[in-house]
PDB file of C-alpha atoms in Angstrom:
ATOM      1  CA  UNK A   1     -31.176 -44.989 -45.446  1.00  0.00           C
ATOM      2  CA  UNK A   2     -30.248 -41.838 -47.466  1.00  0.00           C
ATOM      3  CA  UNK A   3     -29.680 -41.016 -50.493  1.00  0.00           C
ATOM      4  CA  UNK A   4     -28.232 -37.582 -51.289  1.00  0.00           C
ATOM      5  CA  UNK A   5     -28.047 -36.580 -55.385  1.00  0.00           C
ATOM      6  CA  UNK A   6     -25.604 -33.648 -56.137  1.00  0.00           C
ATOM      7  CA  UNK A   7     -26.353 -30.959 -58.432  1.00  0.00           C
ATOM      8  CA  UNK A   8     -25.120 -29.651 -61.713  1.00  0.00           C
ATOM      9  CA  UNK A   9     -20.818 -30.111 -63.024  1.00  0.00           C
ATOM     10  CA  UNK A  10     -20.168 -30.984 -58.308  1.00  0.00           C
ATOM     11  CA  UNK A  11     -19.059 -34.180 -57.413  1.00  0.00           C
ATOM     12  CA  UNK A  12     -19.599 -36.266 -53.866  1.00  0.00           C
ATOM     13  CA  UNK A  13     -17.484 -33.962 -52.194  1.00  0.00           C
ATOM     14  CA  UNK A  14     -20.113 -31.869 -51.586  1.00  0.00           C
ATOM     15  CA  UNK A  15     -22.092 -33.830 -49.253  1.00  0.00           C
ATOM     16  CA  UNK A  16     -18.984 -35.377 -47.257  1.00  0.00           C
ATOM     17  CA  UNK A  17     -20.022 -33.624 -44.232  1.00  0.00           C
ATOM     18  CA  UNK A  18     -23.218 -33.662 -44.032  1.00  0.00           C
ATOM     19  CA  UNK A  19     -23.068 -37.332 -44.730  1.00  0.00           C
ATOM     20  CA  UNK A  20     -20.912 -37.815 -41.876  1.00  0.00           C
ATOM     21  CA  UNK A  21     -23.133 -35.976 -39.786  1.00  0.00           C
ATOM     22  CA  UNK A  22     -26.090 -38.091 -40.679  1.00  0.00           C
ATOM     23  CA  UNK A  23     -24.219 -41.472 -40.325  1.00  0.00           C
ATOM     24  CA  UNK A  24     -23.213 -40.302 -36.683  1.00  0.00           C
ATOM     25  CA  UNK A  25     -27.035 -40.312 -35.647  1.00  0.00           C
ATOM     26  CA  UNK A  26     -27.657 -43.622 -37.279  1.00  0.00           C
ATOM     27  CA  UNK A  27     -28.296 -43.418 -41.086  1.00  0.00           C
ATOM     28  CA  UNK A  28     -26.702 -45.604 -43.756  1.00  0.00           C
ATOM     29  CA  UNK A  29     -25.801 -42.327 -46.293  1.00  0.00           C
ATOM     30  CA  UNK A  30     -24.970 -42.827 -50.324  1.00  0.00           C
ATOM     31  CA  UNK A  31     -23.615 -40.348 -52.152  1.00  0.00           C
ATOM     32  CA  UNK A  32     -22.167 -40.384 -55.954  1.00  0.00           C
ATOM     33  CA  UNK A  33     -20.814 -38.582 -58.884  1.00  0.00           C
ATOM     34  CA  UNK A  34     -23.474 -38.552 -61.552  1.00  0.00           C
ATOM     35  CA  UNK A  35     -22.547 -39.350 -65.152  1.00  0.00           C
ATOM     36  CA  UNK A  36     -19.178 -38.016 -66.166  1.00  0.00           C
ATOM     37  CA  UNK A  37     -18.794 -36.212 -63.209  1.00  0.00           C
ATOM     38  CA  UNK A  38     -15.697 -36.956 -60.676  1.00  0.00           C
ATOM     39  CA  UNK A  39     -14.366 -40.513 -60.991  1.00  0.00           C
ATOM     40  CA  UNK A  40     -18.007 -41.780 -62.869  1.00  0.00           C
ATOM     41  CA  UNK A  41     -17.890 -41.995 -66.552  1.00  0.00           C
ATOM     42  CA  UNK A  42     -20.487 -41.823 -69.358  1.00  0.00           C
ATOM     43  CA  UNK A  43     -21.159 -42.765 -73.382  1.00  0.00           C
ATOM     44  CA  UNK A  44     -24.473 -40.743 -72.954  1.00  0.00           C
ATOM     45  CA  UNK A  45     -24.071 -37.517 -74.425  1.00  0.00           C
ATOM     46  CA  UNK A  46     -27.766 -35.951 -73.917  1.00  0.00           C
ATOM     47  CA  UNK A  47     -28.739 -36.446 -70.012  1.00  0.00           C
ATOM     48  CA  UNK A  48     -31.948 -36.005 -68.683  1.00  0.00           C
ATOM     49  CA  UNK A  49     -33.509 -35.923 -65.391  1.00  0.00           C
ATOM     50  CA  UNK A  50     -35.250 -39.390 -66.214  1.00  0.00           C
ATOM     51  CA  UNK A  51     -31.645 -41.035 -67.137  1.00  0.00           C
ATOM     52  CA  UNK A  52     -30.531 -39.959 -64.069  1.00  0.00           C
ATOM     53  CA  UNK A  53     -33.213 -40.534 -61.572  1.00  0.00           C
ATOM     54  CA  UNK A  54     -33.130 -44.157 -62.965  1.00  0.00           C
ATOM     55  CA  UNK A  55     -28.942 -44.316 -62.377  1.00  0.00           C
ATOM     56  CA  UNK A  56     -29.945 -43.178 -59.054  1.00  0.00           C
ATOM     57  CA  UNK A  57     -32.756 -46.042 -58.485  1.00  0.00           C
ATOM     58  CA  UNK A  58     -30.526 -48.891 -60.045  1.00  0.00           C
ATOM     59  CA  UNK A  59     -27.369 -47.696 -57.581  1.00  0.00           C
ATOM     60  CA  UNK A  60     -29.792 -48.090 -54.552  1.00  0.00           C
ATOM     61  CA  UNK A  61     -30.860 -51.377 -55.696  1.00  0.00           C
ATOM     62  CA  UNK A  62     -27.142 -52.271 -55.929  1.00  0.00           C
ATOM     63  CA  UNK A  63     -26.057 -51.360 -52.743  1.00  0.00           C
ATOM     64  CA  UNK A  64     -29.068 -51.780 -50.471  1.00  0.00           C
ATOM     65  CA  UNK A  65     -31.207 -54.082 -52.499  1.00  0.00           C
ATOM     66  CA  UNK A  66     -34.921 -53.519 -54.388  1.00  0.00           C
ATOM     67  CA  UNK A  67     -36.643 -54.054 -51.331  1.00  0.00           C
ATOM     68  CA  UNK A  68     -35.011 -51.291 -49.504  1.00  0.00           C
ATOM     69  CA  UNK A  69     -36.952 -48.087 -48.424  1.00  0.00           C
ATOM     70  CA  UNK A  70     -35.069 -44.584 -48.650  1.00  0.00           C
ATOM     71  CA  UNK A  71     -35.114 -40.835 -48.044  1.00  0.00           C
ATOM     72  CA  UNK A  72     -34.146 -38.918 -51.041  1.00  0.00           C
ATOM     73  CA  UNK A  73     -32.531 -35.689 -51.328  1.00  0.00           C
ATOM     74  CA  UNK A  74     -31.915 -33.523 -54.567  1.00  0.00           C
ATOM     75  CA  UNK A  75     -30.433 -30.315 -54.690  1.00  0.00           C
ATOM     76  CA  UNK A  76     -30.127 -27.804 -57.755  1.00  0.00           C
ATOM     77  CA  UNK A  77     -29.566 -29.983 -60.783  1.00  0.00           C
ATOM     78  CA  UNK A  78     -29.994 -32.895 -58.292  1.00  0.00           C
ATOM     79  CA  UNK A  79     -33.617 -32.090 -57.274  1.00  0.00           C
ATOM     80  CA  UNK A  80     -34.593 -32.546 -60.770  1.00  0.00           C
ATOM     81  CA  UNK A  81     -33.031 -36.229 -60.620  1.00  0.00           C
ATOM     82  CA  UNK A  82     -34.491 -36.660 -57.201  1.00  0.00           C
ATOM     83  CA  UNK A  83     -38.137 -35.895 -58.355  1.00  0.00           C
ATOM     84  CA  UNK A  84     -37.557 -38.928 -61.497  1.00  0.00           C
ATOM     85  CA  UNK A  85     -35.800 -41.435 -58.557  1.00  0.00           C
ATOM     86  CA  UNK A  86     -39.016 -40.502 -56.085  1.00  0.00           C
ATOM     87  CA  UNK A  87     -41.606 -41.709 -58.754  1.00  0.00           C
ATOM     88  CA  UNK A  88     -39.918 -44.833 -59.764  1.00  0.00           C
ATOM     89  CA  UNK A  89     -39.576 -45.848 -55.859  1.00  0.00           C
ATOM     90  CA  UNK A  90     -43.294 -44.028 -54.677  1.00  0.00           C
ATOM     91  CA  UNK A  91     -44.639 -46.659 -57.581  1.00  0.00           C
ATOM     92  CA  UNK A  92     -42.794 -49.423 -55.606  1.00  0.00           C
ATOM     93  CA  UNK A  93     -43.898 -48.267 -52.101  1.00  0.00           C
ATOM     94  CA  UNK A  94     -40.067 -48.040 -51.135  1.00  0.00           C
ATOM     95  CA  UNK A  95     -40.114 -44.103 -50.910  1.00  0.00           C
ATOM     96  CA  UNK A  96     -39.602 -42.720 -47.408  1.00  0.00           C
ATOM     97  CA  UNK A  97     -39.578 -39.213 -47.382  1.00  0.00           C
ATOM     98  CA  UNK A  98     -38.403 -36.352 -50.442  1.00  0.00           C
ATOM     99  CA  UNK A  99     -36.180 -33.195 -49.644  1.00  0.00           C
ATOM    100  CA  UNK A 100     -36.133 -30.608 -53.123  1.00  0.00           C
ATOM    101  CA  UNK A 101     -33.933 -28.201 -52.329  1.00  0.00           C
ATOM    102  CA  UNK A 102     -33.400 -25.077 -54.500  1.00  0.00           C
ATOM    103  CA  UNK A 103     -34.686 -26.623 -57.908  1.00  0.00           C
ATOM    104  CA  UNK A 104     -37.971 -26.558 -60.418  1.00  0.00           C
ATOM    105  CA  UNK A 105     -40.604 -28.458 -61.556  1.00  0.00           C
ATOM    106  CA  UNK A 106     -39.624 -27.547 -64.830  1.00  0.00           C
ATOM    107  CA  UNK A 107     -41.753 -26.207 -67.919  1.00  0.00           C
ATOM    108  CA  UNK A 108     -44.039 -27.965 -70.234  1.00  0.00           C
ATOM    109  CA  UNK A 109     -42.454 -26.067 -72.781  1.00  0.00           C
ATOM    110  CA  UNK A 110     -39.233 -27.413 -72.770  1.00  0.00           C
ATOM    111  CA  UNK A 111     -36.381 -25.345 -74.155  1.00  0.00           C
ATOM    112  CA  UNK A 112     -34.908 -27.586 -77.932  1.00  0.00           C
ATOM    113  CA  UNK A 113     -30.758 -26.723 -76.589  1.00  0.00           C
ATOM    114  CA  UNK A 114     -28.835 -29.608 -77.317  1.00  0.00           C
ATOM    115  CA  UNK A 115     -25.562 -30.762 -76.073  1.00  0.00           C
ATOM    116  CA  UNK A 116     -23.734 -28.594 -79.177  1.00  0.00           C
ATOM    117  CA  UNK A 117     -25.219 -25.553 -78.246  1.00  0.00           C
ATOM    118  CA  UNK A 118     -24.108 -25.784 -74.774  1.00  0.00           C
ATOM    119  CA  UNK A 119     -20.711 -26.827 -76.302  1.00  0.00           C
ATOM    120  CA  UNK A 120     -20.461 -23.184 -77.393  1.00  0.00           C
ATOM    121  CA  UNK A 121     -21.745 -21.411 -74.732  1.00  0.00           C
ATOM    122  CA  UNK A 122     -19.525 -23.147 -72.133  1.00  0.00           C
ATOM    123  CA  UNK A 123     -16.345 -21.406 -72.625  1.00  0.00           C
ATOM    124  CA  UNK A 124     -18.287 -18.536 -72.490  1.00  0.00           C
ATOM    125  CA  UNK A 125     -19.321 -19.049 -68.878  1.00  0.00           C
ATOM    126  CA  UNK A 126     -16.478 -21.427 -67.558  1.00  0.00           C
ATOM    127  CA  UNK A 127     -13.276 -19.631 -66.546  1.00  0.00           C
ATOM    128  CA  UNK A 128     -10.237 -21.082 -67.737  1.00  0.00           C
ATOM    129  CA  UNK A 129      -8.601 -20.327 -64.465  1.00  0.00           C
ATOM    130  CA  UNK A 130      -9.612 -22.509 -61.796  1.00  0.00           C
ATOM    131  CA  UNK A 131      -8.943 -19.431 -58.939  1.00  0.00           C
ATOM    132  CA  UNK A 132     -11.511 -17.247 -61.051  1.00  0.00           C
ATOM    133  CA  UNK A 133     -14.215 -19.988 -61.283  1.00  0.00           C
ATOM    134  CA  UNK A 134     -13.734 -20.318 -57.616  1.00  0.00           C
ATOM    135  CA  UNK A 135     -14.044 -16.865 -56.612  1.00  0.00           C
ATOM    136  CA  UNK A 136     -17.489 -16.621 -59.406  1.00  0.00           C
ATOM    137  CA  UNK A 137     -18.793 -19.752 -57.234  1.00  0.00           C
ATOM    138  CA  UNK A 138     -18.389 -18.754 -53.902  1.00  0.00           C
ATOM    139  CA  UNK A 139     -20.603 -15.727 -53.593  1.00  0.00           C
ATOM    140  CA  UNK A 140     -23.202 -17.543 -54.978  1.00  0.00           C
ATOM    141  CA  UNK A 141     -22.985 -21.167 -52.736  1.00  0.00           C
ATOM    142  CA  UNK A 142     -22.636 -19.047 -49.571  1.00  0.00           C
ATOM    143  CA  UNK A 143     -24.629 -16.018 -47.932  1.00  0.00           C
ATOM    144  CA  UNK A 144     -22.604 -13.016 -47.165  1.00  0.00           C
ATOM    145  CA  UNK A 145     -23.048 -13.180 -43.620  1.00  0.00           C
ATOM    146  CA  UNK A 146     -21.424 -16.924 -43.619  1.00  0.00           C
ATOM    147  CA  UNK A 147     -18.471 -15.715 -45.546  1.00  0.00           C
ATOM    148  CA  UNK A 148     -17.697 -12.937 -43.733  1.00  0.00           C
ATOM    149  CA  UNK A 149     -17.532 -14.901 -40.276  1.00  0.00           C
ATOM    150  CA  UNK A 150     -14.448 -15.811 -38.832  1.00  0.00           C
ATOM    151  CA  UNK A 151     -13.339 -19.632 -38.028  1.00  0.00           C
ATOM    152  CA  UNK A 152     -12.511 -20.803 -34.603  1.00  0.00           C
ATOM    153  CA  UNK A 153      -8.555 -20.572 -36.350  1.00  0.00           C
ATOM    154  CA  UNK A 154      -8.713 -16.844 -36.871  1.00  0.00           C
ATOM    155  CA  UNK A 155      -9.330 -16.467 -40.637  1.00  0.00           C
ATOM    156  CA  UNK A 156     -12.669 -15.927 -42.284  1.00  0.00           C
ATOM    157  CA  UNK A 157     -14.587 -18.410 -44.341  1.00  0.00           C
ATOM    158  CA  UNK A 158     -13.996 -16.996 -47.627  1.00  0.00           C
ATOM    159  CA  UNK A 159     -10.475 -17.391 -47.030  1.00  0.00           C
ATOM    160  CA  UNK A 160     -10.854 -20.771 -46.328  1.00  0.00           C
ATOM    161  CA  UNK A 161     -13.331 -22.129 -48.573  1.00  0.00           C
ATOM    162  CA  UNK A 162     -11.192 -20.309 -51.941  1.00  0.00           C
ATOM    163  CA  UNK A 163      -8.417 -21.823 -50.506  1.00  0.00           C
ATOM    164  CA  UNK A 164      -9.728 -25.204 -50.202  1.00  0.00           C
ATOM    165  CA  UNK A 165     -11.773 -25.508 -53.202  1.00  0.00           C
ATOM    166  CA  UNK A 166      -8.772 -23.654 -55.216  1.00  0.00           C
ATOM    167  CA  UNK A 167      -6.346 -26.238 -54.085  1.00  0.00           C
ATOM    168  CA  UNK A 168      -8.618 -29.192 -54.923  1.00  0.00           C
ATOM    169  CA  UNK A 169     -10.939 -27.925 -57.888  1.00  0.00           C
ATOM    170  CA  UNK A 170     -10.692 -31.031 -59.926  1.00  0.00           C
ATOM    171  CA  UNK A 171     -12.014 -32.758 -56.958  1.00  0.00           C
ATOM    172  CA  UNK A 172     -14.980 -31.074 -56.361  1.00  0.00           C
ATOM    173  CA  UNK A 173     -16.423 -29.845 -59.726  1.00  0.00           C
ATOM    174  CA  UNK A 174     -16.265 -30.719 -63.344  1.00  0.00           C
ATOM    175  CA  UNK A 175     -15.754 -27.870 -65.157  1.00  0.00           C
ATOM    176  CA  UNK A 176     -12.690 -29.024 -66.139  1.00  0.00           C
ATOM    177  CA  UNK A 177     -14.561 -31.341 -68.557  1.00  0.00           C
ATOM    178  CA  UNK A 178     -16.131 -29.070 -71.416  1.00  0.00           C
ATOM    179  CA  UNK A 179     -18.104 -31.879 -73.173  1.00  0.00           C
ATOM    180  CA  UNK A 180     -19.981 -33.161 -69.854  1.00  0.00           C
ATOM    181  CA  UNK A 181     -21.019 -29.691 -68.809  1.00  0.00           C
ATOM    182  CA  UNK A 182     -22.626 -29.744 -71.679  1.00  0.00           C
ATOM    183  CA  UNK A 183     -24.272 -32.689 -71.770  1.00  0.00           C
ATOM    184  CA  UNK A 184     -25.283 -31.994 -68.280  1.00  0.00           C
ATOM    185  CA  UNK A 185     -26.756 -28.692 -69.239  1.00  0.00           C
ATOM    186  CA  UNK A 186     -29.396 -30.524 -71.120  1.00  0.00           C
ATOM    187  CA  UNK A 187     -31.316 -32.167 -67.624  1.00  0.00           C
ATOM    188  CA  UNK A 188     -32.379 -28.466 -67.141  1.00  0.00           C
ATOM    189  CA  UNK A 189     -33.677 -27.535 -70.080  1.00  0.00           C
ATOM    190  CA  UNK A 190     -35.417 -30.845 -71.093  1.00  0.00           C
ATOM    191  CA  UNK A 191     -36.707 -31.504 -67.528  1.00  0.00           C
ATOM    192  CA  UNK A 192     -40.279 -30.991 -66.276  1.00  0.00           C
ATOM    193  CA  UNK A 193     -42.252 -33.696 -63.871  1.00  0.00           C
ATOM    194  CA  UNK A 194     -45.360 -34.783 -65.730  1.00  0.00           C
ATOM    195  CA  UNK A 195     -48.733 -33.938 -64.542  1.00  0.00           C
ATOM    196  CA  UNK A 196     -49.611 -37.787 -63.624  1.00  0.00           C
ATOM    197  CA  UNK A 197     -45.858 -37.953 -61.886  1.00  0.00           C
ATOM    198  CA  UNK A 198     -46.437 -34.667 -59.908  1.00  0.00           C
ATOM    199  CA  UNK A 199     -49.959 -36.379 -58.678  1.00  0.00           C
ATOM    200  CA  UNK A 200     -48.110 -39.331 -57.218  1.00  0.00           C
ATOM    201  CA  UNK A 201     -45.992 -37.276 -55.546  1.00  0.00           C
ATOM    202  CA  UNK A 202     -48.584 -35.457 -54.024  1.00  0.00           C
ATOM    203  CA  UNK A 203     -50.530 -38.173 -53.265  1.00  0.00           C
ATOM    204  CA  UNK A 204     -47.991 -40.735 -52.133  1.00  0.00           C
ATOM    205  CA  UNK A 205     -48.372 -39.939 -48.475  1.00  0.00           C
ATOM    206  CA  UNK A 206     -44.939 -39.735 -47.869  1.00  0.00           C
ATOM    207  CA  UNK A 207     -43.266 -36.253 -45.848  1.00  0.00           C
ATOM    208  CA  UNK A 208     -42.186 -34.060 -48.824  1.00  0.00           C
ATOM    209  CA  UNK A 209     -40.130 -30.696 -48.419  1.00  0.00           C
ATOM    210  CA  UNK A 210     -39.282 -28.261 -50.819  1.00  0.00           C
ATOM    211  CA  UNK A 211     -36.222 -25.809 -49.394  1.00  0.00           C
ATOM    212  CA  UNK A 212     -36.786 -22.459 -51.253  1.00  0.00           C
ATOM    213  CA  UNK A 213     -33.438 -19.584 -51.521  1.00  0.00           C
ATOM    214  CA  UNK A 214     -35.072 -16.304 -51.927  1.00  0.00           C
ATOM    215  CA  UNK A 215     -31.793 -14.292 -52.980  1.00  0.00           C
ATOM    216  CA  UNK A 216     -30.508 -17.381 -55.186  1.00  0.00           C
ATOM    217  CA  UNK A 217     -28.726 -16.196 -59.015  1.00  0.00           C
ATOM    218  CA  UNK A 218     -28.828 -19.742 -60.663  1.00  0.00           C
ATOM    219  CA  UNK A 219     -32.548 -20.246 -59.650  1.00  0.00           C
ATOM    220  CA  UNK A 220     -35.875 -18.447 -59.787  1.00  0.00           C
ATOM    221  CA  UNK A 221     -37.030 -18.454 -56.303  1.00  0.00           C
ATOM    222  CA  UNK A 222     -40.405 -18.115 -58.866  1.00  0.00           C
ATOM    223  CA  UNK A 223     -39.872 -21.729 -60.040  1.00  0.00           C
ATOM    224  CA  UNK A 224     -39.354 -22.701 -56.489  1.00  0.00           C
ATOM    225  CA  UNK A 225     -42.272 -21.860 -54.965  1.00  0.00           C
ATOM    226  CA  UNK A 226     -44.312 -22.935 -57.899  1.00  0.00           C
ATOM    227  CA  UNK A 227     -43.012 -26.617 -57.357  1.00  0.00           C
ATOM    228  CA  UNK A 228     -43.970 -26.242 -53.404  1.00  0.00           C
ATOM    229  CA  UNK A 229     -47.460 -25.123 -54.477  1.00  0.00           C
ATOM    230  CA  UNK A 230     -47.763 -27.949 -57.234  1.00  0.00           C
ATOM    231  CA  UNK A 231     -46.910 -30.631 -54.300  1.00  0.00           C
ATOM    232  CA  UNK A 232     -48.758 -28.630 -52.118  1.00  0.00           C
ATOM    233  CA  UNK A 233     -45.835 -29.942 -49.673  1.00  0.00           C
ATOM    234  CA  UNK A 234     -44.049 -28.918 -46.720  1.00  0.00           C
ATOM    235  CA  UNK A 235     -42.060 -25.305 -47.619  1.00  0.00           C
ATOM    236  CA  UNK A 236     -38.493 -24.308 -46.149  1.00  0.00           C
ATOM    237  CA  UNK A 237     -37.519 -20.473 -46.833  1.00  0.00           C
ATOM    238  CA  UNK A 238     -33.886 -19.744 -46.673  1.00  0.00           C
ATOM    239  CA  UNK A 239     -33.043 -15.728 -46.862  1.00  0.00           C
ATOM    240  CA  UNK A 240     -29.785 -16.463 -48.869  1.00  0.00           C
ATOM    241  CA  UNK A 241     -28.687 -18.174 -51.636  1.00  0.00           C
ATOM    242  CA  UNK A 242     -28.412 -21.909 -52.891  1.00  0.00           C
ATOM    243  CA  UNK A 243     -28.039 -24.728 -50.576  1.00  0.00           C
ATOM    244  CA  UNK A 244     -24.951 -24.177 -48.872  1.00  0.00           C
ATOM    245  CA  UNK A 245     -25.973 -22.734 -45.326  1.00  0.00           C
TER     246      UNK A 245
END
């Protein structure tokens, strides 16, 4: 059983295929939209990584039960959850393996932005039109070499991907939704794994992977190797950018 947590203002969608790849050689994948994001809702208006790695532990529990045993992979913002949701499950013996891709172990020094300071810096960053935002996010989910490859139907992946995510924006990211981008901002800057939390990790005997993008813009390759070294885990160096290979 996996159980894949999506990153920062993406929904679900993100993981459909790679989910359907996974069930096909025999694993029972769950996927969700974190607070406020996609179909979920929320009445929390600070998140944290803790929050959310414990919405994460309570949805296994629903669907699979609190004996059940999982995998559990994080990816950008969702690495940060993942790390919370690995501790609560390592302290229960129910964690199987841990896959960090492309996120931080945080700083002890944690950054005071609330949820109203990211309410003005939003508009700022998110483009009112959706065709804009999409051709900001491409470059920097995909390498350059991926984009500019052609599909077995002729037309190159760029073309496609714009098209697709263009077409259906609202279903695969939230920046539509001002006040949750905000409050999702927050996990970020208020998240760092404890000392005693990073030691169980480390020490929980369980495979553990951190999956490093050297050329990423949204995160320090710096902060990603520090978290390998912390864990003193399994490392996985990607030449390009983000998770999307």
């Amino acid at each position: 059983m996996v159980v894949k947590i999506m990153g920062e203002f993406a929904t679900l969608m993100h993981y459909n295929e790679v989910a359907d790849f996974l069930s096909t050689q025999g694993y029972e994948v769950l996927t969700f939209d974190n607070r406020g994001i996609g179909k979920s809702t929320t009445q929390i208006i600070t998140q944290t990584s803790k929050l959310l790695g414990q919405d994460t532990v309570e949805l296994v529990d629903h669907v699979w039960g609190k004996g059940s045993t999982v995998h559990v992979y994080g990816a950008s913002m969702g690495g940060c959850i993942a790390q919370y949701a690995a501790v609560s499950l390592a302290k229960q013996k129910r964690l199987k393996s841990l896959y960090l891709a492309v996120t931080p172990r945080g700083s002890f020094i944690r950054l005071p932005f609330c949820t109203w300071f990211y309410k003005m810096v939003m508009p700022l960053v998110v483009k009112n039109d959706p065709r804009e935002m999409v051709a900001w996010l491409i470059p920097k989910s995909f390498s350059a070499d991926y984009l500019e490859a052609t599909h077995t139907n002729g037309r190159k992946m760029y073309d496609l991907w714009f098209e697709r995510w263009t077409a259906e924006y609202k279903e695969w990211f939230s920046f539509y939704k001002p006040e949750i981008c905000a409050s999702q901002s927050t996990v970020f800057s208020l998240h760092y794994l404890e000392d005693s939390d990073l030691a169980l990790l480390r020490d929980v005997g369980v495979p553990i992977s951190v999956h490093i993008a050297v050329k990423d813009d949204l995160m320090k390759p710096s902060q990603q190797f520090q978290l390998a070294d912390d864990l003193k885990c399994n490392r996985i160096v990607f030449s390009g950018g983000q998770w999307a290979i």
